[in-house]
Coordinates of C-alpha atoms and ligand atoms in Angstrom, one line a residue:
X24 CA 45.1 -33.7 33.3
X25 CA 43.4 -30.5 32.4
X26 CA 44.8 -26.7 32.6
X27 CA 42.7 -24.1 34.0
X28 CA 42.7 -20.7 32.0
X29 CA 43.4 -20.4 28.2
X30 CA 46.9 -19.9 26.8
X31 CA 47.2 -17.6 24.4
X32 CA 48.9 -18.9 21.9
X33 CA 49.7 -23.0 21.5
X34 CA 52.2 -23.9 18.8
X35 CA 52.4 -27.7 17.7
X36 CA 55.7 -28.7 16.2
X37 CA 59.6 -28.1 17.6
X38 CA 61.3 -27.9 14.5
X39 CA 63.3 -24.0 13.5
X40 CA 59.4 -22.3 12.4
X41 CA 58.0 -23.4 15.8
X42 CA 60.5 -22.4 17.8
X43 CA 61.0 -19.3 16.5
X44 CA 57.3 -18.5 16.1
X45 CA 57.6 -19.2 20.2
X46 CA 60.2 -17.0 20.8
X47 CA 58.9 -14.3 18.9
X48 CA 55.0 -14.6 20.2
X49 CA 56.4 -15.2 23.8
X50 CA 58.6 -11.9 23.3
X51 CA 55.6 -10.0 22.3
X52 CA 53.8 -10.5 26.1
X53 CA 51.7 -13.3 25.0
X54 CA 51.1 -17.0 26.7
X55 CA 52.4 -19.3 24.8
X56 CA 53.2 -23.0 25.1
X57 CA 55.3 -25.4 22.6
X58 CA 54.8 -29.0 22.0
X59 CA 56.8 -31.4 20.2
X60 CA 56.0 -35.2 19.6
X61 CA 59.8 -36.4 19.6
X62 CA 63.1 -33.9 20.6
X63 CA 63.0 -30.5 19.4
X64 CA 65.0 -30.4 15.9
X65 CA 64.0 -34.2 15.1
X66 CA 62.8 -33.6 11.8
X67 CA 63.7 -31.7 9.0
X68 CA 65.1 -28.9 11.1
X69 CA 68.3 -31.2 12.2
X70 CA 68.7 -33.0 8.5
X71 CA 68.8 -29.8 6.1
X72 CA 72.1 -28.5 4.1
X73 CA 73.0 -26.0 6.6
X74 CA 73.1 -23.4 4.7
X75 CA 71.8 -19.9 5.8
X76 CA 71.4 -18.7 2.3
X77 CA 69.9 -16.7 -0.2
X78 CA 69.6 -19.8 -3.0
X79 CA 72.2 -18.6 -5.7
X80 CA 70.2 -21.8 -7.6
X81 CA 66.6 -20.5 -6.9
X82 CA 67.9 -17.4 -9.2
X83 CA 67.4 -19.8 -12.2
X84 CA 63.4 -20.2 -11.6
X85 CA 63.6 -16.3 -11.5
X86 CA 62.5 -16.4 -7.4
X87 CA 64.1 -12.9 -6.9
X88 CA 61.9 -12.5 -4.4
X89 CA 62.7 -15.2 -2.6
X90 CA 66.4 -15.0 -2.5
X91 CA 66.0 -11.4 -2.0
X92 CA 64.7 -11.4 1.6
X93 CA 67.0 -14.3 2.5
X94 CA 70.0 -12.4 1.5
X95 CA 68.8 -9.7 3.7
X96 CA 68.2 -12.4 6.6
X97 CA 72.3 -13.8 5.9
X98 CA 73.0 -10.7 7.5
X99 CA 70.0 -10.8 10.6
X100 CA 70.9 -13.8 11.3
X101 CA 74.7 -13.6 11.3
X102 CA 74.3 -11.0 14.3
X103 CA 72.0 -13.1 16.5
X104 CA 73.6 -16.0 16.3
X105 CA 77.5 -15.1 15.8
X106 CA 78.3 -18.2 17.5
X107 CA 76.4 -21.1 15.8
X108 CA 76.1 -18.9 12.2
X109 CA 79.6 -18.8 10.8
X110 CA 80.6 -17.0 7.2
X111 CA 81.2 -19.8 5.0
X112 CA 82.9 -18.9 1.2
X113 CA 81.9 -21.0 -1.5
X114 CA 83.7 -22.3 -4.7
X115 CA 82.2 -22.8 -7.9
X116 CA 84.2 -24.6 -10.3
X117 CA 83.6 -24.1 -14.1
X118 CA 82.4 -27.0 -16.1
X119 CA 82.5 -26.0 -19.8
X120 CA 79.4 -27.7 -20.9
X121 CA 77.7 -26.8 -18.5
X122 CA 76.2 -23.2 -17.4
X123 CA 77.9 -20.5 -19.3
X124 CA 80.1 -18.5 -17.6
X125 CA 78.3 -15.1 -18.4
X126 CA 75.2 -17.0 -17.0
X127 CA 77.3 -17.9 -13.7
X128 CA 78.7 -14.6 -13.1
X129 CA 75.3 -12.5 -13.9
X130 CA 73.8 -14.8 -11.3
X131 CA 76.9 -13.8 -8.3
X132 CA 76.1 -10.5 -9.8
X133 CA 72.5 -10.2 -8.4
X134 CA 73.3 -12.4 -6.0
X135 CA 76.1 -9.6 -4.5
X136 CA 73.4 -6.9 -5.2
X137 CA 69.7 -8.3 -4.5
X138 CA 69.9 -8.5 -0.5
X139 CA 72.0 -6.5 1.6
X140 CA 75.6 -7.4 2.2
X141 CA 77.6 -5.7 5.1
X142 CA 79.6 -8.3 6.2
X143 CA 80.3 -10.7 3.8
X144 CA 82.7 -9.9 0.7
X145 CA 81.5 -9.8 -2.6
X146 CA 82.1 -13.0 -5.4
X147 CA 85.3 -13.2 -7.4
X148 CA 86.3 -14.4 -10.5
X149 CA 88.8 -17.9 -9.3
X150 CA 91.9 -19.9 -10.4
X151 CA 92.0 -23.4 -8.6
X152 CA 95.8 -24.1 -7.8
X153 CA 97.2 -27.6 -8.7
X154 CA 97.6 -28.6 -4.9
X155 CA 94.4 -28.1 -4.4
X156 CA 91.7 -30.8 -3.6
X157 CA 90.3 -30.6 -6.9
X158 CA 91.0 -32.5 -10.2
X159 CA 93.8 -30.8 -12.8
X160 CA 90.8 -30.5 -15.2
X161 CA 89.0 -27.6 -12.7
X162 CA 91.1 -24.7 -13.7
X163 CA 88.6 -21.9 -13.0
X164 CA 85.3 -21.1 -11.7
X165 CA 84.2 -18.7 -9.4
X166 CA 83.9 -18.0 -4.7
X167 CA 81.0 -16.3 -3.5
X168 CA 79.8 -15.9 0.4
X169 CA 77.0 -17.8 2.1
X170 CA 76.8 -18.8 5.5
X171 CA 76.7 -22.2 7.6
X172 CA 74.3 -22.7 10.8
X173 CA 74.5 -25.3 13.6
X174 CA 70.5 -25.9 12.3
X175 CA 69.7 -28.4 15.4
X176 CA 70.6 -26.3 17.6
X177 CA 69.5 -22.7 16.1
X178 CA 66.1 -24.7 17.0
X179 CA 67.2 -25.5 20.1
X180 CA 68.4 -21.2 20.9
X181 CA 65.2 -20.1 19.5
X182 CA 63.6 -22.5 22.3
X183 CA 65.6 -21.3 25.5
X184 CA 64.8 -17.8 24.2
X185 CA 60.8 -18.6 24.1
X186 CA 61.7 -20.1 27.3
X187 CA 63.6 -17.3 28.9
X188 CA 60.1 -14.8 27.7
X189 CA 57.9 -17.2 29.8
X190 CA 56.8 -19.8 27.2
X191 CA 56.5 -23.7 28.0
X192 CA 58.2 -25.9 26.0
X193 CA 57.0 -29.6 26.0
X194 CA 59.0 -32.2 24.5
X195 CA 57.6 -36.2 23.8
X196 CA 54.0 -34.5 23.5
X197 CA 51.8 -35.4 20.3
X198 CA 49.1 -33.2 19.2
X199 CA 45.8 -36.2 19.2
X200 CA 43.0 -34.1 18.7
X201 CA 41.7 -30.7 18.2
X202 CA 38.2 -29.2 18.7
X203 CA 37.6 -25.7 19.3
X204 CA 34.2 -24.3 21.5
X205 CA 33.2 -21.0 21.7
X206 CA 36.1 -19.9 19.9
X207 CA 38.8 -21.6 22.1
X208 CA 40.4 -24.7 21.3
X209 CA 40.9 -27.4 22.8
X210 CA 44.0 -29.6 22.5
X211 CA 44.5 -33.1 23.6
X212 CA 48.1 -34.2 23.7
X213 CA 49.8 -37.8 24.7
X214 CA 52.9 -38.0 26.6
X215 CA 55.1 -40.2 25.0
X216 CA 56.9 -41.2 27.9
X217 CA 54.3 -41.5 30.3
X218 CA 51.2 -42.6 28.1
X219 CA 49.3 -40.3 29.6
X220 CA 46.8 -37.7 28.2
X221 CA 46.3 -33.8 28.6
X222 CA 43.8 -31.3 27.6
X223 CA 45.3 -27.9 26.7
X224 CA 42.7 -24.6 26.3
X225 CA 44.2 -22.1 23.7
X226 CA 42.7 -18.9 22.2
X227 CA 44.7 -19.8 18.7
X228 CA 46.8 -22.8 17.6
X229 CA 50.0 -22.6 15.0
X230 CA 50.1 -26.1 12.7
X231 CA 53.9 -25.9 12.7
X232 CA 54.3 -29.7 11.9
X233 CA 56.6 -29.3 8.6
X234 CA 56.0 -32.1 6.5
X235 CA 52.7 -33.5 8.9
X236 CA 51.1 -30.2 8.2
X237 CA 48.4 -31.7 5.6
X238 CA 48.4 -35.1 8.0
X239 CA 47.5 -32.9 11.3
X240 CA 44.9 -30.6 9.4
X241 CA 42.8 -33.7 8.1
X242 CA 43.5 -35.9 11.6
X243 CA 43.4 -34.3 14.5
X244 CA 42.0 -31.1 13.4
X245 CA 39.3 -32.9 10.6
X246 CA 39.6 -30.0 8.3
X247 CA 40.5 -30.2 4.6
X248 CA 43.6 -29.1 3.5
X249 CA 43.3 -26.8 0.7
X250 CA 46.6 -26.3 -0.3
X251 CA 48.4 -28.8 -2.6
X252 CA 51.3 -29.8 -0.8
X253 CA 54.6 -32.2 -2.4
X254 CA 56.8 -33.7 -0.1
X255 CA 60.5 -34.1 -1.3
X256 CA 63.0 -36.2 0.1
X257 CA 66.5 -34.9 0.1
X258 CA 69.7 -36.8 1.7
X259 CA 73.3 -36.2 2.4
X260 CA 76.2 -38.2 3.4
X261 CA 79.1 -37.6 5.7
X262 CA 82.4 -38.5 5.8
X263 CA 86.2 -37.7 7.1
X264 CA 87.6 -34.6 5.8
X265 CA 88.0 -34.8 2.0
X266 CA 90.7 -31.9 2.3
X267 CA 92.0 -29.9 4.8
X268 CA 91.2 -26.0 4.3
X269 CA 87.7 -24.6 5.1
X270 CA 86.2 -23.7 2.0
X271 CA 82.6 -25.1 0.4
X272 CA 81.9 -26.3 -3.1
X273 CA 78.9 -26.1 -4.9
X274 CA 79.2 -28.2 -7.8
X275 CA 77.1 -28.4 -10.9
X276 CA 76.2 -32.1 -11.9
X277 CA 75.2 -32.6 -15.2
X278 CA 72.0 -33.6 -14.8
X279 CA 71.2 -29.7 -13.8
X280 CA 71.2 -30.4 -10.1
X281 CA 73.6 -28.8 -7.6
X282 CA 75.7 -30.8 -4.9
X283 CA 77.3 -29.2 -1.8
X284 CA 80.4 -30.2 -0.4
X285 CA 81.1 -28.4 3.1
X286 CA 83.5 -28.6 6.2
X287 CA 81.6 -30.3 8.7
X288 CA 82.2 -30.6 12.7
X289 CA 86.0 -30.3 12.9
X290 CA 87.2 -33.7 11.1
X291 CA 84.3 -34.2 8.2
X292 CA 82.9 -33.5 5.2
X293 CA 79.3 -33.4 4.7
X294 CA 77.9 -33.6 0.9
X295 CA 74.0 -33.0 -0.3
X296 CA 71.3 -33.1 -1.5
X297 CA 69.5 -35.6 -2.9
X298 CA 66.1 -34.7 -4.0
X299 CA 63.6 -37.1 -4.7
X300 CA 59.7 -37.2 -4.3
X301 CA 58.2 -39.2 -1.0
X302 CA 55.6 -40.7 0.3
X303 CA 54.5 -42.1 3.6
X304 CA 55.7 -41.3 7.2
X305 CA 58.4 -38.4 6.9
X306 CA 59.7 -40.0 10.3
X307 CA 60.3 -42.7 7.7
X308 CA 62.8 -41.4 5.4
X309 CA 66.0 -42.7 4.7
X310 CA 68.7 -42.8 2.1
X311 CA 68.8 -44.7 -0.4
X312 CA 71.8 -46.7 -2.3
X313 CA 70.6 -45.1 -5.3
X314 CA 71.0 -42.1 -3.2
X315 CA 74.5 -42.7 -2.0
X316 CA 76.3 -43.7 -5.3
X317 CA 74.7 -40.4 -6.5
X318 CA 76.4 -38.4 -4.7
X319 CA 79.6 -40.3 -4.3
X320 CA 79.9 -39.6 -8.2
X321 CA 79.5 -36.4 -8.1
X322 CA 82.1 -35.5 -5.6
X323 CA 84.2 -38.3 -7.7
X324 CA 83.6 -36.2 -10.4
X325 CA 85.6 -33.6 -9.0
X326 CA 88.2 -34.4 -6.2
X327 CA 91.1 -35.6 -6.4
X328 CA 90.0 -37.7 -3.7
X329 CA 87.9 -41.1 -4.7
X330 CA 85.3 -41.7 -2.1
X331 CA 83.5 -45.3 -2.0
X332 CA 80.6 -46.4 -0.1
X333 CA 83.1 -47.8 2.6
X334 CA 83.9 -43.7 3.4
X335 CA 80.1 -42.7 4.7
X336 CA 80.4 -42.4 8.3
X337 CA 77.1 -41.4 9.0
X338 CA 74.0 -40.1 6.4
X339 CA 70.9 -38.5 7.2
X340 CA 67.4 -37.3 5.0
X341 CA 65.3 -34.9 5.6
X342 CA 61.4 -34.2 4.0
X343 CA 60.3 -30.9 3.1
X344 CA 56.8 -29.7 2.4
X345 CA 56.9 -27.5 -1.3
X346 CA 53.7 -26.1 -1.4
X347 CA 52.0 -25.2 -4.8
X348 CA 48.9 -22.7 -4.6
X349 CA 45.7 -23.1 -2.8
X350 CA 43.0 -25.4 -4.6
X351 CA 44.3 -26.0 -8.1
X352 CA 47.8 -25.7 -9.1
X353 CA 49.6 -29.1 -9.3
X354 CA 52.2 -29.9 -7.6
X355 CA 52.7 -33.4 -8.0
X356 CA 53.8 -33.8 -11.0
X357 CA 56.0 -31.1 -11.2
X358 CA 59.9 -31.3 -10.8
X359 CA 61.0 -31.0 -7.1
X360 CA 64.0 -28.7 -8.2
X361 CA 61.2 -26.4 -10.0
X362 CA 59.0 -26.1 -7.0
X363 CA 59.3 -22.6 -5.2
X364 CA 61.1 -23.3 -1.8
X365 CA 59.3 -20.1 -0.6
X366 CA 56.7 -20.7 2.8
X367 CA 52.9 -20.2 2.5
X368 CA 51.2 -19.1 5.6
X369 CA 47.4 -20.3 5.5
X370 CA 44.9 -18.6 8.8
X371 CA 41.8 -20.2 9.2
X372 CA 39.2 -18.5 11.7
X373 CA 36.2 -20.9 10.8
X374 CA 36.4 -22.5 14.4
X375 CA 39.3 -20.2 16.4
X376 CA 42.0 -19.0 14.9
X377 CA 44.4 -21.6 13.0
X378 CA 47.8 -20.8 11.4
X379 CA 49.4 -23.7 9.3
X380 CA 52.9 -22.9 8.2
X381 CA 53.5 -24.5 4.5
X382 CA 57.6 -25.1 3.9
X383 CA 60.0 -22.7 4.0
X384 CA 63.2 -22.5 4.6
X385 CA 66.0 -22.1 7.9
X386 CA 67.3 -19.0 6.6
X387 CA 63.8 -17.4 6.3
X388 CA 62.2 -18.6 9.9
X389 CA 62.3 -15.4 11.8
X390 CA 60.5 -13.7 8.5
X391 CA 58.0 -16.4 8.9
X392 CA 57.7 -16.3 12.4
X393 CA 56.9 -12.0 12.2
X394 CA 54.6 -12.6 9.1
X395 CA 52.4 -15.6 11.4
X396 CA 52.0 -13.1 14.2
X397 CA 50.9 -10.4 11.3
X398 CA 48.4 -12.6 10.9
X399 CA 47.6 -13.3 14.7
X400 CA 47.6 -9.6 15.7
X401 CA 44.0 -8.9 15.4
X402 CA 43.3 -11.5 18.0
X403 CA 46.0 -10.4 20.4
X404 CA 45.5 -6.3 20.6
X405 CA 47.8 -6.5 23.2
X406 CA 50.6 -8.0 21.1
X407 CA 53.5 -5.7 20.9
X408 CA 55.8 -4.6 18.1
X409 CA 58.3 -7.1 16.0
X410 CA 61.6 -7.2 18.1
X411 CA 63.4 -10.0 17.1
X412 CA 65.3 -8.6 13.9
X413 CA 67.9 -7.0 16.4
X414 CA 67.8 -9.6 19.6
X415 CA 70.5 -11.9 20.2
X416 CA 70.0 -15.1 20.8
X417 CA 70.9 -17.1 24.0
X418 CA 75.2 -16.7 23.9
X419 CA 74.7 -14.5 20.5
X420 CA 75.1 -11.3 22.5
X421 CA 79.1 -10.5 21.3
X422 CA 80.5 -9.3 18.3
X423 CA 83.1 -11.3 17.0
X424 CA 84.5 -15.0 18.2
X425 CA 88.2 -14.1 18.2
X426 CA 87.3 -11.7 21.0
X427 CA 85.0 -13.8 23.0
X428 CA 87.9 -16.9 22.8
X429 CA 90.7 -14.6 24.0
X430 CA 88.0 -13.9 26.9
X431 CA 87.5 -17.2 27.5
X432 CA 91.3 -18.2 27.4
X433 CA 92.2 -15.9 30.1
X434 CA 88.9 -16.5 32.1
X435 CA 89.8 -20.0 31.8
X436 CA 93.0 -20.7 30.9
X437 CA 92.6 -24.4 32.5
X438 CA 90.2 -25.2 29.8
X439 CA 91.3 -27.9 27.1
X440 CA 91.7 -25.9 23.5
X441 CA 89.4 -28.4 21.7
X442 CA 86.5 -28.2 24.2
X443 CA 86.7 -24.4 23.9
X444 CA 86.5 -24.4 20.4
X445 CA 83.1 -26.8 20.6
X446 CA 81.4 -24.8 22.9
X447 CA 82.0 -21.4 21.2
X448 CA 80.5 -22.9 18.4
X449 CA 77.8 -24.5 20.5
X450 CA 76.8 -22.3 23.1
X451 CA 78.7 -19.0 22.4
X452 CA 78.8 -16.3 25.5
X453 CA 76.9 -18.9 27.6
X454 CA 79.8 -20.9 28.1
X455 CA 80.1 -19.2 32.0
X456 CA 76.8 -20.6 32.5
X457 CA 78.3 -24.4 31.5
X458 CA 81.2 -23.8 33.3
X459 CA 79.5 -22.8 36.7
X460 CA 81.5 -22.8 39.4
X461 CA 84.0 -25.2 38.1
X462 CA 87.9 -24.4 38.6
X463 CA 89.7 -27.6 36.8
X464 CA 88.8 -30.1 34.2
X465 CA 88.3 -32.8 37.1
X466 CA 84.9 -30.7 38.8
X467 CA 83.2 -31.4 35.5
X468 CA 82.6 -34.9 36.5
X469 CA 82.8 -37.8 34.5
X470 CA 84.5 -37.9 31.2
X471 CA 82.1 -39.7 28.6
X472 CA 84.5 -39.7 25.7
X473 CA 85.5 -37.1 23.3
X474 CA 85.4 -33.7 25.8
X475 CA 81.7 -34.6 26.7
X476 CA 81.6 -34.0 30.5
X477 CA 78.9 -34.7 33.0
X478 CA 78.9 -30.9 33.4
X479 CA 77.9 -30.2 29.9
X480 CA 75.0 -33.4 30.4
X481 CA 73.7 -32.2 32.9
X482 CA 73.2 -28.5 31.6
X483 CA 71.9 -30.3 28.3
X484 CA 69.0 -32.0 30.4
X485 CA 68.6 -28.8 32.6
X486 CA 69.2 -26.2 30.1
X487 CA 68.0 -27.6 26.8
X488 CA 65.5 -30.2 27.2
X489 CA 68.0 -33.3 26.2
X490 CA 67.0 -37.0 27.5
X491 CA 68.8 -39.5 25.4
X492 CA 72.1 -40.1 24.1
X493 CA 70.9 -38.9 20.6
X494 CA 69.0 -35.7 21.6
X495 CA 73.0 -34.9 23.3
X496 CA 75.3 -36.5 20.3
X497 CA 73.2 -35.8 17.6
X498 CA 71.2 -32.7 18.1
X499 CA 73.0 -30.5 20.7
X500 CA 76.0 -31.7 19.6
X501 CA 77.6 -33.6 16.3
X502 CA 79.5 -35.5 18.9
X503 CA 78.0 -38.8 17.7
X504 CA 80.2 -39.0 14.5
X505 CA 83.2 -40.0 17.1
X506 CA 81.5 -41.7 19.9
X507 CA 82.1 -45.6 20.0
X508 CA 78.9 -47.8 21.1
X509 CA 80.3 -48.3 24.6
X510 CA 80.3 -44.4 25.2
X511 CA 77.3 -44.0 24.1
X512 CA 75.9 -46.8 26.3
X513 CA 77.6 -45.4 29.1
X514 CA 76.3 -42.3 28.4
X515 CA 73.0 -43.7 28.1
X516 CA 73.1 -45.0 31.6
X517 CA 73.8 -42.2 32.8
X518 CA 71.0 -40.4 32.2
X519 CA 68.4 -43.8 32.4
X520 CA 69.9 -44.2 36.3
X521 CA 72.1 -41.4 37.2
X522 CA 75.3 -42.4 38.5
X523 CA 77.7 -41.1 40.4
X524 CA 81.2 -40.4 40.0
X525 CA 84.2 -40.4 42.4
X526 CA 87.6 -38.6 42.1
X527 CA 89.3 -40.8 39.5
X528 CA 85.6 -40.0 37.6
X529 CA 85.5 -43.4 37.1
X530 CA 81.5 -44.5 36.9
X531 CA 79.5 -45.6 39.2
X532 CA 75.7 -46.9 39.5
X533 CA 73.9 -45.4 42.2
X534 CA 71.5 -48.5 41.9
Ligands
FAD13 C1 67.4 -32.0 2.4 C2 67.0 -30.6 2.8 C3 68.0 -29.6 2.9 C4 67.7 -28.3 3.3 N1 68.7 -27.4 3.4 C5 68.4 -26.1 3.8 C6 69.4 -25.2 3.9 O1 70.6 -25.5 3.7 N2 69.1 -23.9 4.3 C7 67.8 -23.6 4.6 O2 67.6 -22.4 4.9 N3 66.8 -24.5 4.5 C8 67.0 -25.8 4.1 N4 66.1 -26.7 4.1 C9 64.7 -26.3 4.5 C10 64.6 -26.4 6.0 O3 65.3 -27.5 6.5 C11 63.1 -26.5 6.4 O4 62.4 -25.5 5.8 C12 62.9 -26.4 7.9 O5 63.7 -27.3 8.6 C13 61.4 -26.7 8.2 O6 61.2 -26.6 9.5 P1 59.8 -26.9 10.2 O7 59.8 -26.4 11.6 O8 58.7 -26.3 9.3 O9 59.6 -28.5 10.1 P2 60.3 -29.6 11.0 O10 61.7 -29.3 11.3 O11 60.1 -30.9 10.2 O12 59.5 -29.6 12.3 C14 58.2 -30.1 12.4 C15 58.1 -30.7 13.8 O13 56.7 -31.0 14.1 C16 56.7 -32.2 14.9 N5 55.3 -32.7 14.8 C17 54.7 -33.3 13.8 N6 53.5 -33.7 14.1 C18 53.3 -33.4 15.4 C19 52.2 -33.5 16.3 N7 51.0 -34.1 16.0 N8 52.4 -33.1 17.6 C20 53.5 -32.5 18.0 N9 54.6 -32.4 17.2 C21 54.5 -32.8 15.9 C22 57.7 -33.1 14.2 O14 58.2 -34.0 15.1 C23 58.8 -32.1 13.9 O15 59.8 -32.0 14.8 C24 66.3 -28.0 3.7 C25 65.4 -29.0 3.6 C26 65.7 -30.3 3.2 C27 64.6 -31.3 3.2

């Protein structure tokens, strides 16, 4: 299959820095088309800390810089996305041999003053109470604001909104080759579900393939890749609520390294990162036992609570690129923790114009995303002005969740409180969309398990480019931590065959 007339723009990867370089280049008038190899958010995008944050840590390798703007994008981000970005407060408990306590509280000092800060209070000075979840030997330390993100789907928003300004987005499609004539490329990508081959004409192409940045440049592209690029390994584990209130920890391990402890999808805890150097396939990665008992001490190290392996539900890892400079530094042999997590944007107009995106971070993506079409602006005259620092995303467009829920209760009073609850978080003001023109529980079809209704299915395949059990419990949702295998088999014949339901929403096989 080949297209006709050149696209404008063609970005290859689906993870937060493609998506939101679609939405933004889409929003700006110009034609633009997405492709992603697996499900959007597959990679690093859906396995990072979750954290929209300005790095309190990075303070100690003196990136002001760096934490500076992503302070200032806490804030941006917080207003587009009220509904999957939530304000999250962080405790730091004191360890006496470790950091000083001046050190600590100059660092929440800057921290409070570098970026701006209009919603979020500022860090305080903390006693830890006896019946809290942390061992009699914490007596003090210190809370500070970040915020937490739904990152999975924050890819997932950034696509509908590329979407809604007229982009394509193409799941299961692998960038194979790259050659560019006459200044156009040309793109050949394989359909991983059908086998089958297409040739895509673009005026410029965005390498947005996180961690296969270096692998697409010298594969399908055969160009050199000057920059020297590390790839870091980092892990976390889940598991059921280690206490009850909804406070983070960041806590200081003595080997320098930090560990966060956060509320996590209703009933869980999730606890990261790892950070170790990798090699190979990043599709590859997974934790290690080394990995696990790593952090398991570390939280044992502080709560009252003693975890064991026996407690990890569920445990995911994630590669990132760190980039050191172009043709020299060396980043290989350097400490992960000491390598800038800061994004390097590299054009290359040899052929047609190329943009490869080099790391980075979730909070900073919408930065990135303005800064790539800086770049591509004197290609695209037409290309109008940076928008997205005051757009909404899809269900972003309301000011505070209490409101919207009271909305939503009396709107639809028949809705179960627990499904509410999800889909604010999830989908925010779209939930009228979800709901449709159901009046009851029983007109959103079968009952999966767990709240997940055929309803909410089906939008995920029409609405958000889900087609397998995973891209729904996993991605769109965290509903996988509770789902038993039979539910999700179920689930995953329903969407191999379709199947229809009848009034006790008992399932049926069509054929
Ligand atoms: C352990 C860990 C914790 C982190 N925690 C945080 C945090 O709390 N806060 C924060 O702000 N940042 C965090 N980060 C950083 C953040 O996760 C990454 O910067 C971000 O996810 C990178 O997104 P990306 O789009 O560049 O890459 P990815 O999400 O990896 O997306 C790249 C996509 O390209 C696709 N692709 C690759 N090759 C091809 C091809 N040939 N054709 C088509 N598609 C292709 C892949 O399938 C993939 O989906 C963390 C990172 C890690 C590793």
């Amino acid at each position: 299959m080949t297209d006709s007339k050149p696209l404008d723009l063609v970005i290859i990867g689906g993870g937060i820095n493609g998506a939101g370089i679609a939405a933004d280049a889409s929003g700006r008038g110009l034609a633009v088309a997405l492709y992603e190899m697996n499900d959007l958010a597959s990679a690093t995008s859906s396995a990072s800390t979750k954290l929209i944050h300005g790095g309190l840590r990075y303070l100690e390798n003196y990136e002001f810089a760096l934490v500076r703007k992503s302070l200032q994008e806490r804030e941006v981000l917080l207003a587009k996305a009220p509904h999957i970005i939530r304000p999250l407060a962080l405790r730091l408990p004191h360890r006496q041999f470790l950091r000083p306590k001046w050190m600590i509280r100059l660092g929440l000092f800057l921290y409070d003053f570098l970026g701006k800060r209009v919603t979020l209070p500022r860090s305080r000075k903390i006693s830890f109470s006896q019946d809290g979840p942390l061992q009699a030997s914490f007596k003090d330390g210190f809370e500070y604001y970040d915020a937490k993100v739904d990152d999975s789907r924050l890819v997932i928003l950034n696509a509908r909104q590329a979407q809604d300004n007229g982009a394509a987005i193409h799941t299961r499609m692998e960038c194979v080759s790259a050659i560019a004539t006459g200044g156009v490329w040309e793109l050949v990508f394989l359909n991983h579900l059908t086998g089958q081959q297409s040739k895509i004409h673009a005026r410029a192409v965005v390498n947005a393939t996180g961690p296969w940045v270096s692998q697409l440049l010298s594969g399908s592209f055969s160009q050199a890749d000057t920059h020297q690029i590390t790839l870091v390994k980092g892990c976390h584990i889940i598991v059921p609520n280690l206490y009850s209130s909804s406070e983070a920890y960041f806590l200081q391990n003595d080997d320098g390294r930090v560990v966060f402890v956060i509320p996590y999808a209703q009933d869980f805890t999730l606890i990261g990162t790892t950070e170790v150097n990798f090699q190979g396939d990043p599709a590859s990665a997974v934790i290690s036992d080394q990995e696990v008992d790593y952090l398991i001490d570390v939280v044992n190290t502080h709560f009252k609570k003693t975890l064991t392996k026996q407690d990890v539900v569920h445990h995911f890892a994630g590669v990132r690129p760190l980039v050191g400079a172009e043709n020299g530094e060396n980043t290989k042999s350097a400490v992960a923790g000491k390598i800038s997590r800061d994004y390097r944007l590299h054009l290359n107009i040899d052929e047609a114009p190329l943009v490869s995106v080099y790391g980075g971070k979730i909070t900073t993506y919408r930065l990135l995303a303005e800064q790539t079409m800086a770049l591509l602006k004197p290609f695209f005259t037409q290309m109008t002005d940076d928008w997205t620092e005051q757009a909404a995303l899809p269900g972003g467009d309301f000011s505070d969740v209490t409101s919207l829920r009271v909305k939503m209760i009396a709107d639809y009073p028949w809705m179960p409180a627990k499904i509410l609850e999800r889909w604010l978080e999830s989908y925010g003001s779209l939930i009228p969309q979800l709901i449709n023109t159901a009046q009851a529980v029983a007109d959103f079809g079968v009952h999966f398990g767990h709240g997940l209704y055929q309803q909410e299915v089906d939008y995920l395949k029409e609405c958000e480019w889900a087609l397998t059990p995973e891209d729904i419990l996993w991605r769109r949702s965290k509903l996988g931590l509770i789902f038993s295998s039979r539910e999700c088999k179920n689930l995953q014949d329903y969407l191999q065959q379709g199947l229809q339901y009848s009034n006790d929403n008992r399932l049926h096989q069509t054929a």
